[in-house]
């Protein structure tokens, strides 16, 4: 890492430490969603979707008829944690990271510190890289927490009901380990463009992509579980491709005037 980028990253981390609201909000929401999914009875729609998915193909959840019988009333909550929470976490991590990066650009503009930065021997790329790296640190930290919290909740329910430990399935790993990071990748180029323009309308519009996983959750009860997993996979792939394309477009827009005059 370049020395100038390292210094700027340290500056961003100190700013995040001084105002940890975004980090604490993300942590709180992840723990809240995990506890709610584990302890609170689900809504009728979520319950129907989870039951529909499990009964259509129990093997994809690492279950069989005996284990479903042992899980009993906990079966639906188990299904929510395995198949639906990963999409919810994708939304939470995206919004938290997107909000942090955009607010970082906006605060530089409000506090007139962007001009000070550009008066120092740093390039536009260094400034952008430092904010993106800090955003990655924030996003990855939240992702790891969500993965750990959700998996521990699944293991607790499964062991409590069956006396056995659950082995994460390929489908769960696909949803939990691939979708949130892929969806998170969209936050960085969109936040860069919005942060440069500083438009409140654009800041709000950047959150509209959260409707993608919401629609997928609604479709959960309408398609087969195999189709659901396959759909999530292709949405994740499309998110990564879109993130790359937007990043390439954003690079052409990065210049000092874009940060200072807009």
PDB file of C-alpha atoms in Angstrom:
ATOM      1  CA  UNK A   1       0.000   0.000   0.000  1.00  0.00           C
ATOM      2  CA  UNK A   2       1.308   3.448  -0.919  1.00  0.00           C
ATOM      3  CA  UNK A   3       2.398   5.590   2.021  1.00  0.00           C
ATOM      4  CA  UNK A   4      -0.045   8.363   1.050  1.00  0.00           C
ATOM      5  CA  UNK A   5      -2.967   5.919   0.844  1.00  0.00           C
ATOM      6  CA  UNK A   6      -1.992   4.364   4.171  1.00  0.00           C
ATOM      7  CA  UNK A   7      -2.047   7.764   5.866  1.00  0.00           C
ATOM      8  CA  UNK A   8      -5.434   8.586   4.341  1.00  0.00           C
ATOM      9  CA  UNK A   9      -6.844   5.210   5.417  1.00  0.00           C
ATOM     10  CA  UNK A  10      -5.646   5.889   8.964  1.00  0.00           C
ATOM     11  CA  UNK A  11      -7.408   9.249   8.774  1.00  0.00           C
ATOM     12  CA  UNK A  12     -10.642   7.560   7.666  1.00  0.00           C
ATOM     13  CA  UNK A  13     -10.386   4.942  10.414  1.00  0.00           C
ATOM     14  CA  UNK A  14      -9.847   7.643  13.028  1.00  0.00           C
ATOM     15  CA  UNK A  15     -12.912   9.454  11.705  1.00  0.00           C
ATOM     16  CA  UNK A  16     -14.907   6.202  11.877  1.00  0.00           C
ATOM     17  CA  UNK A  17     -13.674   5.625  15.426  1.00  0.00           C
ATOM     18  CA  UNK A  18     -14.632   9.175  16.388  1.00  0.00           C
ATOM     19  CA  UNK A  19     -18.117   8.758  14.937  1.00  0.00           C
ATOM     20  CA  UNK A  20     -18.910   5.023  15.075  1.00  0.00           C
ATOM     21  CA  UNK A  21     -22.652   5.470  14.513  1.00  0.00           C
ATOM     22  CA  UNK A  22     -22.653   3.677  11.149  1.00  0.00           C
ATOM     23  CA  UNK A  23     -20.628   0.771  12.495  1.00  0.00           C
ATOM     24  CA  UNK A  24     -22.765   0.446  15.626  1.00  0.00           C
ATOM     25  CA  UNK A  25     -25.949   0.713  13.570  1.00  0.00           C
ATOM     26  CA  UNK A  26     -24.805  -2.082  11.269  1.00  0.00           C
ATOM     27  CA  UNK A  27     -23.738  -4.275  14.185  1.00  0.00           C
ATOM     28  CA  UNK A  28     -26.988  -3.622  16.040  1.00  0.00           C
ATOM     29  CA  UNK A  29     -29.172  -4.417  13.028  1.00  0.00           C
ATOM     30  CA  UNK A  30     -27.346  -7.672  12.300  1.00  0.00           C
ATOM     31  CA  UNK A  31     -27.703  -8.879  15.889  1.00  0.00           C
ATOM     32  CA  UNK A  32     -31.315  -7.694  16.007  1.00  0.00           C
ATOM     33  CA  UNK A  33     -32.252  -9.561  12.816  1.00  0.00           C
ATOM     34  CA  UNK A  34     -30.507 -12.720  14.040  1.00  0.00           C
ATOM     35  CA  UNK A  35     -32.275 -12.655  17.408  1.00  0.00           C
ATOM     36  CA  UNK A  36     -35.640 -11.834  15.861  1.00  0.00           C
ATOM     37  CA  UNK A  37     -35.310 -14.686  13.375  1.00  0.00           C
ATOM     38  CA  UNK A  38     -34.336 -17.093  16.157  1.00  0.00           C
ATOM     39  CA  UNK A  39     -36.754 -16.149  18.925  1.00  0.00           C
ATOM     40  CA  UNK A  40     -39.762 -14.297  17.503  1.00  0.00           C
ATOM     41  CA  UNK A  41     -42.479 -16.128  15.542  1.00  0.00           C
ATOM     42  CA  UNK A  42     -42.185 -15.234  11.843  1.00  0.00           C
ATOM     43  CA  UNK A  43     -44.849 -13.484   9.811  1.00  0.00           C
ATOM     44  CA  UNK A  44     -47.332 -15.756   7.992  1.00  0.00           C
ATOM     45  CA  UNK A  45     -45.721 -14.974   4.623  1.00  0.00           C
ATOM     46  CA  UNK A  46     -42.187 -15.729   5.836  1.00  0.00           C
ATOM     47  CA  UNK A  47     -43.424 -18.852   7.586  1.00  0.00           C
ATOM     48  CA  UNK A  48     -45.150 -20.112   4.445  1.00  0.00           C
ATOM     49  CA  UNK A  49     -42.085 -19.388   2.291  1.00  0.00           C
ATOM     50  CA  UNK A  50     -39.692 -21.157   4.669  1.00  0.00           C
ATOM     51  CA  UNK A  51     -41.947 -24.200   5.071  1.00  0.00           C
ATOM     52  CA  UNK A  52     -42.508 -24.353   1.303  1.00  0.00           C
ATOM     53  CA  UNK A  53     -38.766 -24.301   0.640  1.00  0.00           C
ATOM     54  CA  UNK A  54     -37.842 -26.921   3.245  1.00  0.00           C
ATOM     55  CA  UNK A  55     -40.584 -29.406   2.404  1.00  0.00           C
ATOM     56  CA  UNK A  56     -39.943 -29.123  -1.338  1.00  0.00           C
ATOM     57  CA  UNK A  57     -36.342 -30.310  -0.939  1.00  0.00           C
ATOM     58  CA  UNK A  58     -35.165 -30.962   2.663  1.00  0.00           C
ATOM     59  CA  UNK A  59     -31.767 -32.239   1.493  1.00  0.00           C
ATOM     60  CA  UNK A  60     -30.756 -28.750   0.328  1.00  0.00           C
ATOM     61  CA  UNK A  61     -31.143 -27.656   3.962  1.00  0.00           C
ATOM     62  CA  UNK A  62     -29.234 -30.649   5.304  1.00  0.00           C
ATOM     63  CA  UNK A  63     -32.457 -32.171   6.655  1.00  0.00           C
ATOM     64  CA  UNK A  64     -34.498 -35.326   6.345  1.00  0.00           C
ATOM     65  CA  UNK A  65     -37.926 -36.351   7.628  1.00  0.00           C
ATOM     66  CA  UNK A  66     -36.538 -37.427  11.005  1.00  0.00           C
ATOM     67  CA  UNK A  67     -34.693 -34.138  11.563  1.00  0.00           C
ATOM     68  CA  UNK A  68     -37.736 -32.114  10.483  1.00  0.00           C
ATOM     69  CA  UNK A  69     -39.791 -34.037  13.058  1.00  0.00           C
ATOM     70  CA  UNK A  70     -37.199 -33.307  15.753  1.00  0.00           C
ATOM     71  CA  UNK A  71     -37.074 -29.621  14.834  1.00  0.00           C
ATOM     72  CA  UNK A  72     -40.859 -29.404  15.112  1.00  0.00           C
ATOM     73  CA  UNK A  73     -42.013 -25.810  15.531  1.00  0.00           C
ATOM     74  CA  UNK A  74     -38.424 -24.608  15.085  1.00  0.00           C
ATOM     75  CA  UNK A  75     -38.335 -25.844  11.493  1.00  0.00           C
ATOM     76  CA  UNK A  76     -39.629 -22.572  10.078  1.00  0.00           C
ATOM     77  CA  UNK A  77     -37.132 -20.449  12.017  1.00  0.00           C
ATOM     78  CA  UNK A  78     -34.357 -22.773  10.916  1.00  0.00           C
ATOM     79  CA  UNK A  79     -35.454 -22.250   7.302  1.00  0.00           C
ATOM     80  CA  UNK A  80     -35.534 -18.479   7.733  1.00  0.00           C
ATOM     81  CA  UNK A  81     -31.997 -18.426   9.078  1.00  0.00           C
ATOM     82  CA  UNK A  82     -30.695 -20.642   6.285  1.00  0.00           C
ATOM     83  CA  UNK A  83     -32.497 -19.280   3.209  1.00  0.00           C
ATOM     84  CA  UNK A  84     -33.834 -15.795   3.928  1.00  0.00           C
ATOM     85  CA  UNK A  85     -31.500 -14.086   6.395  1.00  0.00           C
ATOM     86  CA  UNK A  86     -28.580 -13.963   3.913  1.00  0.00           C
ATOM     87  CA  UNK A  87     -30.632 -11.658   1.678  1.00  0.00           C
ATOM     88  CA  UNK A  88     -31.598  -9.494   4.650  1.00  0.00           C
ATOM     89  CA  UNK A  89     -27.956  -9.218   5.658  1.00  0.00           C
ATOM     90  CA  UNK A  90     -27.083  -8.263   2.093  1.00  0.00           C
ATOM     91  CA  UNK A  91     -29.481  -5.317   2.388  1.00  0.00           C
ATOM     92  CA  UNK A  92     -28.182  -4.220   5.801  1.00  0.00           C
ATOM     93  CA  UNK A  93     -24.503  -4.427   4.855  1.00  0.00           C
ATOM     94  CA  UNK A  94     -25.076  -2.650   1.544  1.00  0.00           C
ATOM     95  CA  UNK A  95     -27.027   0.229   3.117  1.00  0.00           C
ATOM     96  CA  UNK A  96     -24.565   0.663   5.996  1.00  0.00           C
ATOM     97  CA  UNK A  97     -21.495   0.701   3.750  1.00  0.00           C
ATOM     98  CA  UNK A  98     -23.114   2.831   1.054  1.00  0.00           C
ATOM     99  CA  UNK A  99     -24.228   5.373   3.670  1.00  0.00           C
ATOM    100  CA  UNK A 100     -20.775   5.501   5.233  1.00  0.00           C
ATOM    101  CA  UNK A 101     -18.924   6.119   1.962  1.00  0.00           C
ATOM    102  CA  UNK A 102     -21.383   8.735   0.657  1.00  0.00           C
ATOM    103  CA  UNK A 103     -21.455  10.551   4.000  1.00  0.00           C
ATOM    104  CA  UNK A 104     -17.658  10.521   4.049  1.00  0.00           C
ATOM    105  CA  UNK A 105     -17.551  12.410   0.738  1.00  0.00           C
ATOM    106  CA  UNK A 106     -20.317  14.785   1.811  1.00  0.00           C
ATOM    107  CA  UNK A 107     -18.649  15.598   5.140  1.00  0.00           C
ATOM    108  CA  UNK A 108     -15.394  16.405   3.314  1.00  0.00           C
ATOM    109  CA  UNK A 109     -17.312  18.849   1.155  1.00  0.00           C
ATOM    110  CA  UNK A 110     -19.229  20.413   4.073  1.00  0.00           C
ATOM    111  CA  UNK A 111     -16.126  20.775   6.247  1.00  0.00           C
ATOM    112  CA  UNK A 112     -14.061  22.098   3.298  1.00  0.00           C
ATOM    113  CA  UNK A 113     -11.389  19.481   3.939  1.00  0.00           C
ATOM    114  CA  UNK A 114     -11.307  18.141   0.384  1.00  0.00           C
ATOM    115  CA  UNK A 115      -9.477  21.272  -0.747  1.00  0.00           C
ATOM    116  CA  UNK A 116      -6.958  20.747   2.062  1.00  0.00           C
ATOM    117  CA  UNK A 117      -6.394  17.170   0.963  1.00  0.00           C
ATOM    118  CA  UNK A 118      -5.786  18.193  -2.624  1.00  0.00           C
ATOM    119  CA  UNK A 119      -3.356  20.860  -1.445  1.00  0.00           C
ATOM    120  CA  UNK A 120      -1.266  18.010  -0.039  1.00  0.00           C
ATOM    121  CA  UNK A 121       0.823  15.759  -2.275  1.00  0.00           C
ATOM    122  CA  UNK A 122      -1.944  13.216  -2.831  1.00  0.00           C
ATOM    123  CA  UNK A 123      -3.791  12.277  -5.992  1.00  0.00           C
ATOM    124  CA  UNK A 124      -7.487  11.853  -6.646  1.00  0.00           C
ATOM    125  CA  UNK A 125      -6.905   8.114  -6.810  1.00  0.00           C
ATOM    126  CA  UNK A 126      -5.323   8.130  -3.343  1.00  0.00           C
ATOM    127  CA  UNK A 127      -8.333   9.915  -1.844  1.00  0.00           C
ATOM    128  CA  UNK A 128     -10.816   7.581  -3.524  1.00  0.00           C
ATOM    129  CA  UNK A 129      -8.781   4.476  -2.651  1.00  0.00           C
ATOM    130  CA  UNK A 130      -8.612   5.410   1.034  1.00  0.00           C
ATOM    131  CA  UNK A 131     -12.390   5.807   1.264  1.00  0.00           C
ATOM    132  CA  UNK A 132     -13.021   2.600  -0.668  1.00  0.00           C
ATOM    133  CA  UNK A 133     -10.544   0.632   1.482  1.00  0.00           C
ATOM    134  CA  UNK A 134     -12.186   1.905   4.671  1.00  0.00           C
ATOM    135  CA  UNK A 135     -15.576   1.008   3.233  1.00  0.00           C
ATOM    136  CA  UNK A 136     -14.301  -2.494   2.440  1.00  0.00           C
ATOM    137  CA  UNK A 137     -13.017  -2.864   6.019  1.00  0.00           C
ATOM    138  CA  UNK A 138     -16.422  -1.796   7.349  1.00  0.00           C
ATOM    139  CA  UNK A 139     -18.391  -3.979   4.936  1.00  0.00           C
ATOM    140  CA  UNK A 140     -16.254  -7.083   5.401  1.00  0.00           C
ATOM    141  CA  UNK A 141     -16.369  -6.695   9.199  1.00  0.00           C
ATOM    142  CA  UNK A 142     -20.162  -6.570   9.115  1.00  0.00           C
ATOM    143  CA  UNK A 143     -20.274  -9.525   6.723  1.00  0.00           C
ATOM    144  CA  UNK A 144     -18.063 -11.677   8.965  1.00  0.00           C
ATOM    145  CA  UNK A 145     -20.196 -10.782  11.978  1.00  0.00           C
ATOM    146  CA  UNK A 146     -23.405 -11.655  10.114  1.00  0.00           C
ATOM    147  CA  UNK A 147     -21.951 -14.968   8.936  1.00  0.00           C
ATOM    148  CA  UNK A 148     -20.816 -15.863  12.458  1.00  0.00           C
ATOM    149  CA  UNK A 149     -23.999 -14.732  14.220  1.00  0.00           C
ATOM    150  CA  UNK A 150     -26.343 -16.421  11.749  1.00  0.00           C
ATOM    151  CA  UNK A 151     -24.413 -19.696  11.683  1.00  0.00           C
ATOM    152  CA  UNK A 152     -24.209 -19.824  15.479  1.00  0.00           C
ATOM    153  CA  UNK A 153     -27.966 -19.223  15.691  1.00  0.00           C
ATOM    154  CA  UNK A 154     -28.591 -22.093  13.258  1.00  0.00           C
ATOM    155  CA  UNK A 155     -26.274 -24.392  15.194  1.00  0.00           C
ATOM    156  CA  UNK A 156     -27.952 -23.469  18.497  1.00  0.00           C
ATOM    157  CA  UNK A 157     -31.451 -24.236  17.203  1.00  0.00           C
ATOM    158  CA  UNK A 158     -30.370 -27.433  15.457  1.00  0.00           C
ATOM    159  CA  UNK A 159     -28.387 -28.766  18.433  1.00  0.00           C
ATOM    160  CA  UNK A 160     -31.116 -27.765  20.898  1.00  0.00           C
ATOM    161  CA  UNK A 161     -33.753 -29.698  18.947  1.00  0.00           C
ATOM    162  CA  UNK A 162     -31.813 -32.686  17.594  1.00  0.00           C
ATOM    163  CA  UNK A 163     -28.756 -33.039  19.815  1.00  0.00           C
ATOM    164  CA  UNK A 164     -26.639 -32.936  16.663  1.00  0.00           C
ATOM    165  CA  UNK A 165     -24.493 -30.283  14.992  1.00  0.00           C
ATOM    166  CA  UNK A 166     -25.610 -29.002  11.611  1.00  0.00           C
ATOM    167  CA  UNK A 167     -23.205 -29.214   8.677  1.00  0.00           C
ATOM    168  CA  UNK A 168     -23.507 -26.072   6.493  1.00  0.00           C
ATOM    169  CA  UNK A 169     -24.836 -27.077   3.096  1.00  0.00           C
ATOM    170  CA  UNK A 170     -23.643 -25.918  -0.298  1.00  0.00           C
ATOM    171  CA  UNK A 171     -26.841 -23.900  -0.712  1.00  0.00           C
ATOM    172  CA  UNK A 172     -26.341 -22.092   2.595  1.00  0.00           C
ATOM    173  CA  UNK A 173     -22.728 -21.296   1.812  1.00  0.00           C
ATOM    174  CA  UNK A 174     -23.811 -19.994  -1.589  1.00  0.00           C
ATOM    175  CA  UNK A 175     -26.389 -17.682  -0.060  1.00  0.00           C
ATOM    176  CA  UNK A 176     -24.491 -16.567   3.025  1.00  0.00           C
ATOM    177  CA  UNK A 177     -20.917 -16.440   1.757  1.00  0.00           C
ATOM    178  CA  UNK A 178     -21.556 -15.204  -1.778  1.00  0.00           C
ATOM    179  CA  UNK A 179     -24.654 -13.023  -1.969  1.00  0.00           C
ATOM    180  CA  UNK A 180     -23.901 -10.399   0.771  1.00  0.00           C
ATOM    181  CA  UNK A 181     -20.331  -9.723  -0.493  1.00  0.00           C
ATOM    182  CA  UNK A 182     -21.516  -9.638  -4.110  1.00  0.00           C
ATOM    183  CA  UNK A 183     -24.330  -7.241  -3.256  1.00  0.00           C
ATOM    184  CA  UNK A 184     -21.928  -5.217  -1.100  1.00  0.00           C
ATOM    185  CA  UNK A 185     -19.645  -4.708  -4.110  1.00  0.00           C
ATOM    186  CA  UNK A 186     -22.337  -2.485  -5.645  1.00  0.00           C
ATOM    187  CA  UNK A 187     -22.102  -0.033  -2.762  1.00  0.00           C
ATOM    188  CA  UNK A 188     -18.618   1.254  -3.592  1.00  0.00           C
ATOM    189  CA  UNK A 189     -18.940   2.521  -7.200  1.00  0.00           C
ATOM    190  CA  UNK A 190     -22.449   3.874  -6.579  1.00  0.00           C
ATOM    191  CA  UNK A 191     -21.285   5.663  -3.428  1.00  0.00           C
ATOM    192  CA  UNK A 192     -18.316   7.111  -5.326  1.00  0.00           C
ATOM    193  CA  UNK A 193     -20.510   8.608  -8.032  1.00  0.00           C
ATOM    194  CA  UNK A 194     -23.086   9.909  -5.572  1.00  0.00           C
ATOM    195  CA  UNK A 195     -20.393  11.241  -3.234  1.00  0.00           C
ATOM    196  CA  UNK A 196     -18.797  13.238  -6.033  1.00  0.00           C
ATOM    197  CA  UNK A 197     -22.092  14.784  -7.110  1.00  0.00           C
ATOM    198  CA  UNK A 198     -23.325  15.399  -3.583  1.00  0.00           C
ATOM    199  CA  UNK A 199     -26.973  15.317  -4.632  1.00  0.00           C
ATOM    200  CA  UNK A 200     -29.507  14.357  -1.966  1.00  0.00           C
ATOM    201  CA  UNK A 201     -31.716  12.861  -4.657  1.00  0.00           C
ATOM    202  CA  UNK A 202     -28.849  10.704  -5.907  1.00  0.00           C
ATOM    203  CA  UNK A 203     -28.006   9.662  -2.342  1.00  0.00           C
ATOM    204  CA  UNK A 204     -31.571   8.456  -1.875  1.00  0.00           C
ATOM    205  CA  UNK A 205     -31.696   6.783  -5.281  1.00  0.00           C
ATOM    206  CA  UNK A 206     -28.642   4.698  -4.434  1.00  0.00           C
ATOM    207  CA  UNK A 207     -30.692   2.866  -1.817  1.00  0.00           C
ATOM    208  CA  UNK A 208     -33.302   1.741  -4.350  1.00  0.00           C
ATOM    209  CA  UNK A 209     -31.256  -1.347  -5.233  1.00  0.00           C
ATOM    210  CA  UNK A 210     -32.269  -2.850  -1.872  1.00  0.00           C
ATOM    211  CA  UNK A 211     -35.595  -3.679  -3.506  1.00  0.00           C
ATOM    212  CA  UNK A 212     -33.816  -6.399  -5.505  1.00  0.00           C
ATOM    213  CA  UNK A 213     -33.336  -8.756  -2.514  1.00  0.00           C
ATOM    214  CA  UNK A 214     -36.752  -7.739  -1.154  1.00  0.00           C
ATOM    215  CA  UNK A 215     -38.358  -8.937  -4.405  1.00  0.00           C
ATOM    216  CA  UNK A 216     -36.321 -12.137  -4.149  1.00  0.00           C
ATOM    217  CA  UNK A 217     -37.668 -12.729  -0.649  1.00  0.00           C
ATOM    218  CA  UNK A 218     -41.206 -12.278  -1.946  1.00  0.00           C
ATOM    219  CA  UNK A 219     -40.515 -14.772  -4.726  1.00  0.00           C
ATOM    220  CA  UNK A 220     -39.254 -17.312  -2.186  1.00  0.00           C
ATOM    221  CA  UNK A 221     -42.709 -18.820  -1.758  1.00  0.00           C
ATOM    222  CA  UNK A 222     -43.485 -18.776  -5.495  1.00  0.00           C
ATOM    223  CA  UNK A 223     -40.578 -20.784  -6.927  1.00  0.00           C
ATOM    224  CA  UNK A 224     -38.924 -24.084  -6.098  1.00  0.00           C
ATOM    225  CA  UNK A 225     -36.057 -24.000  -3.629  1.00  0.00           C
ATOM    226  CA  UNK A 226     -33.671 -25.069  -6.406  1.00  0.00           C
ATOM    227  CA  UNK A 227     -34.910 -22.192  -8.565  1.00  0.00           C
ATOM    228  CA  UNK A 228     -34.604 -19.832  -5.585  1.00  0.00           C
ATOM    229  CA  UNK A 229     -30.953 -20.745  -4.963  1.00  0.00           C
ATOM    230  CA  UNK A 230     -30.186 -20.521  -8.674  1.00  0.00           C
ATOM    231  CA  UNK A 231     -31.872 -17.110  -8.912  1.00  0.00           C
ATOM    232  CA  UNK A 232     -29.871 -15.779  -5.962  1.00  0.00           C
ATOM    233  CA  UNK A 233     -26.667 -17.008  -7.572  1.00  0.00           C
ATOM    234  CA  UNK A 234     -27.321 -15.214 -10.854  1.00  0.00           C
ATOM    235  CA  UNK A 235     -28.395 -12.018  -9.093  1.00  0.00           C
ATOM    236  CA  UNK A 236     -25.114 -12.107  -7.162  1.00  0.00           C
ATOM    237  CA  UNK A 237     -23.130 -12.641 -10.365  1.00  0.00           C
ATOM    238  CA  UNK A 238     -25.016  -9.765 -12.031  1.00  0.00           C
ATOM    239  CA  UNK A 239     -24.241  -7.545  -9.008  1.00  0.00           C
ATOM    240  CA  UNK A 240     -20.516  -8.180  -9.342  1.00  0.00           C
ATOM    241  CA  UNK A 241     -20.555  -7.544 -13.101  1.00  0.00           C
ATOM    242  CA  UNK A 242     -22.562  -4.343 -12.634  1.00  0.00           C
ATOM    243  CA  UNK A 243     -20.202  -3.208  -9.884  1.00  0.00           C
ATOM    244  CA  UNK A 244     -17.209  -3.664 -12.211  1.00  0.00           C
ATOM    245  CA  UNK A 245     -18.912  -1.759 -15.050  1.00  0.00           C
ATOM    246  CA  UNK A 246     -19.959   1.118 -12.783  1.00  0.00           C
ATOM    247  CA  UNK A 247     -16.456   1.258 -11.300  1.00  0.00           C
ATOM    248  CA  UNK A 248     -14.911   1.568 -14.759  1.00  0.00           C
ATOM    249  CA  UNK A 249     -17.386   4.347 -15.598  1.00  0.00           C
ATOM    250  CA  UNK A 250     -16.744   6.112 -12.288  1.00  0.00           C
ATOM    251  CA  UNK A 251     -12.981   6.195 -12.837  1.00  0.00           C
ATOM    252  CA  UNK A 252     -13.455   8.484 -15.813  1.00  0.00           C
ATOM    253  CA  UNK A 253     -15.471  10.880 -13.658  1.00  0.00           C
ATOM    254  CA  UNK A 254     -12.920  11.217 -10.866  1.00  0.00           C
ATOM    255  CA  UNK A 255     -11.123  14.550 -10.878  1.00  0.00           C
ATOM    256  CA  UNK A 256     -10.489  17.366  -8.444  1.00  0.00           C
ATOM    257  CA  UNK A 257     -13.201  19.596  -9.863  1.00  0.00           C
ATOM    258  CA  UNK A 258     -15.766  16.818  -9.469  1.00  0.00           C
ATOM    259  CA  UNK A 259     -15.040  16.701  -5.734  1.00  0.00           C
ATOM    260  CA  UNK A 260     -14.610  20.405  -5.078  1.00  0.00           C
ATOM    261  CA  UNK A 261     -17.096  22.237  -7.293  1.00  0.00           C
ATOM    262  CA  UNK A 262     -20.123  19.894  -7.207  1.00  0.00           C
TER     263      UNK A 262
END
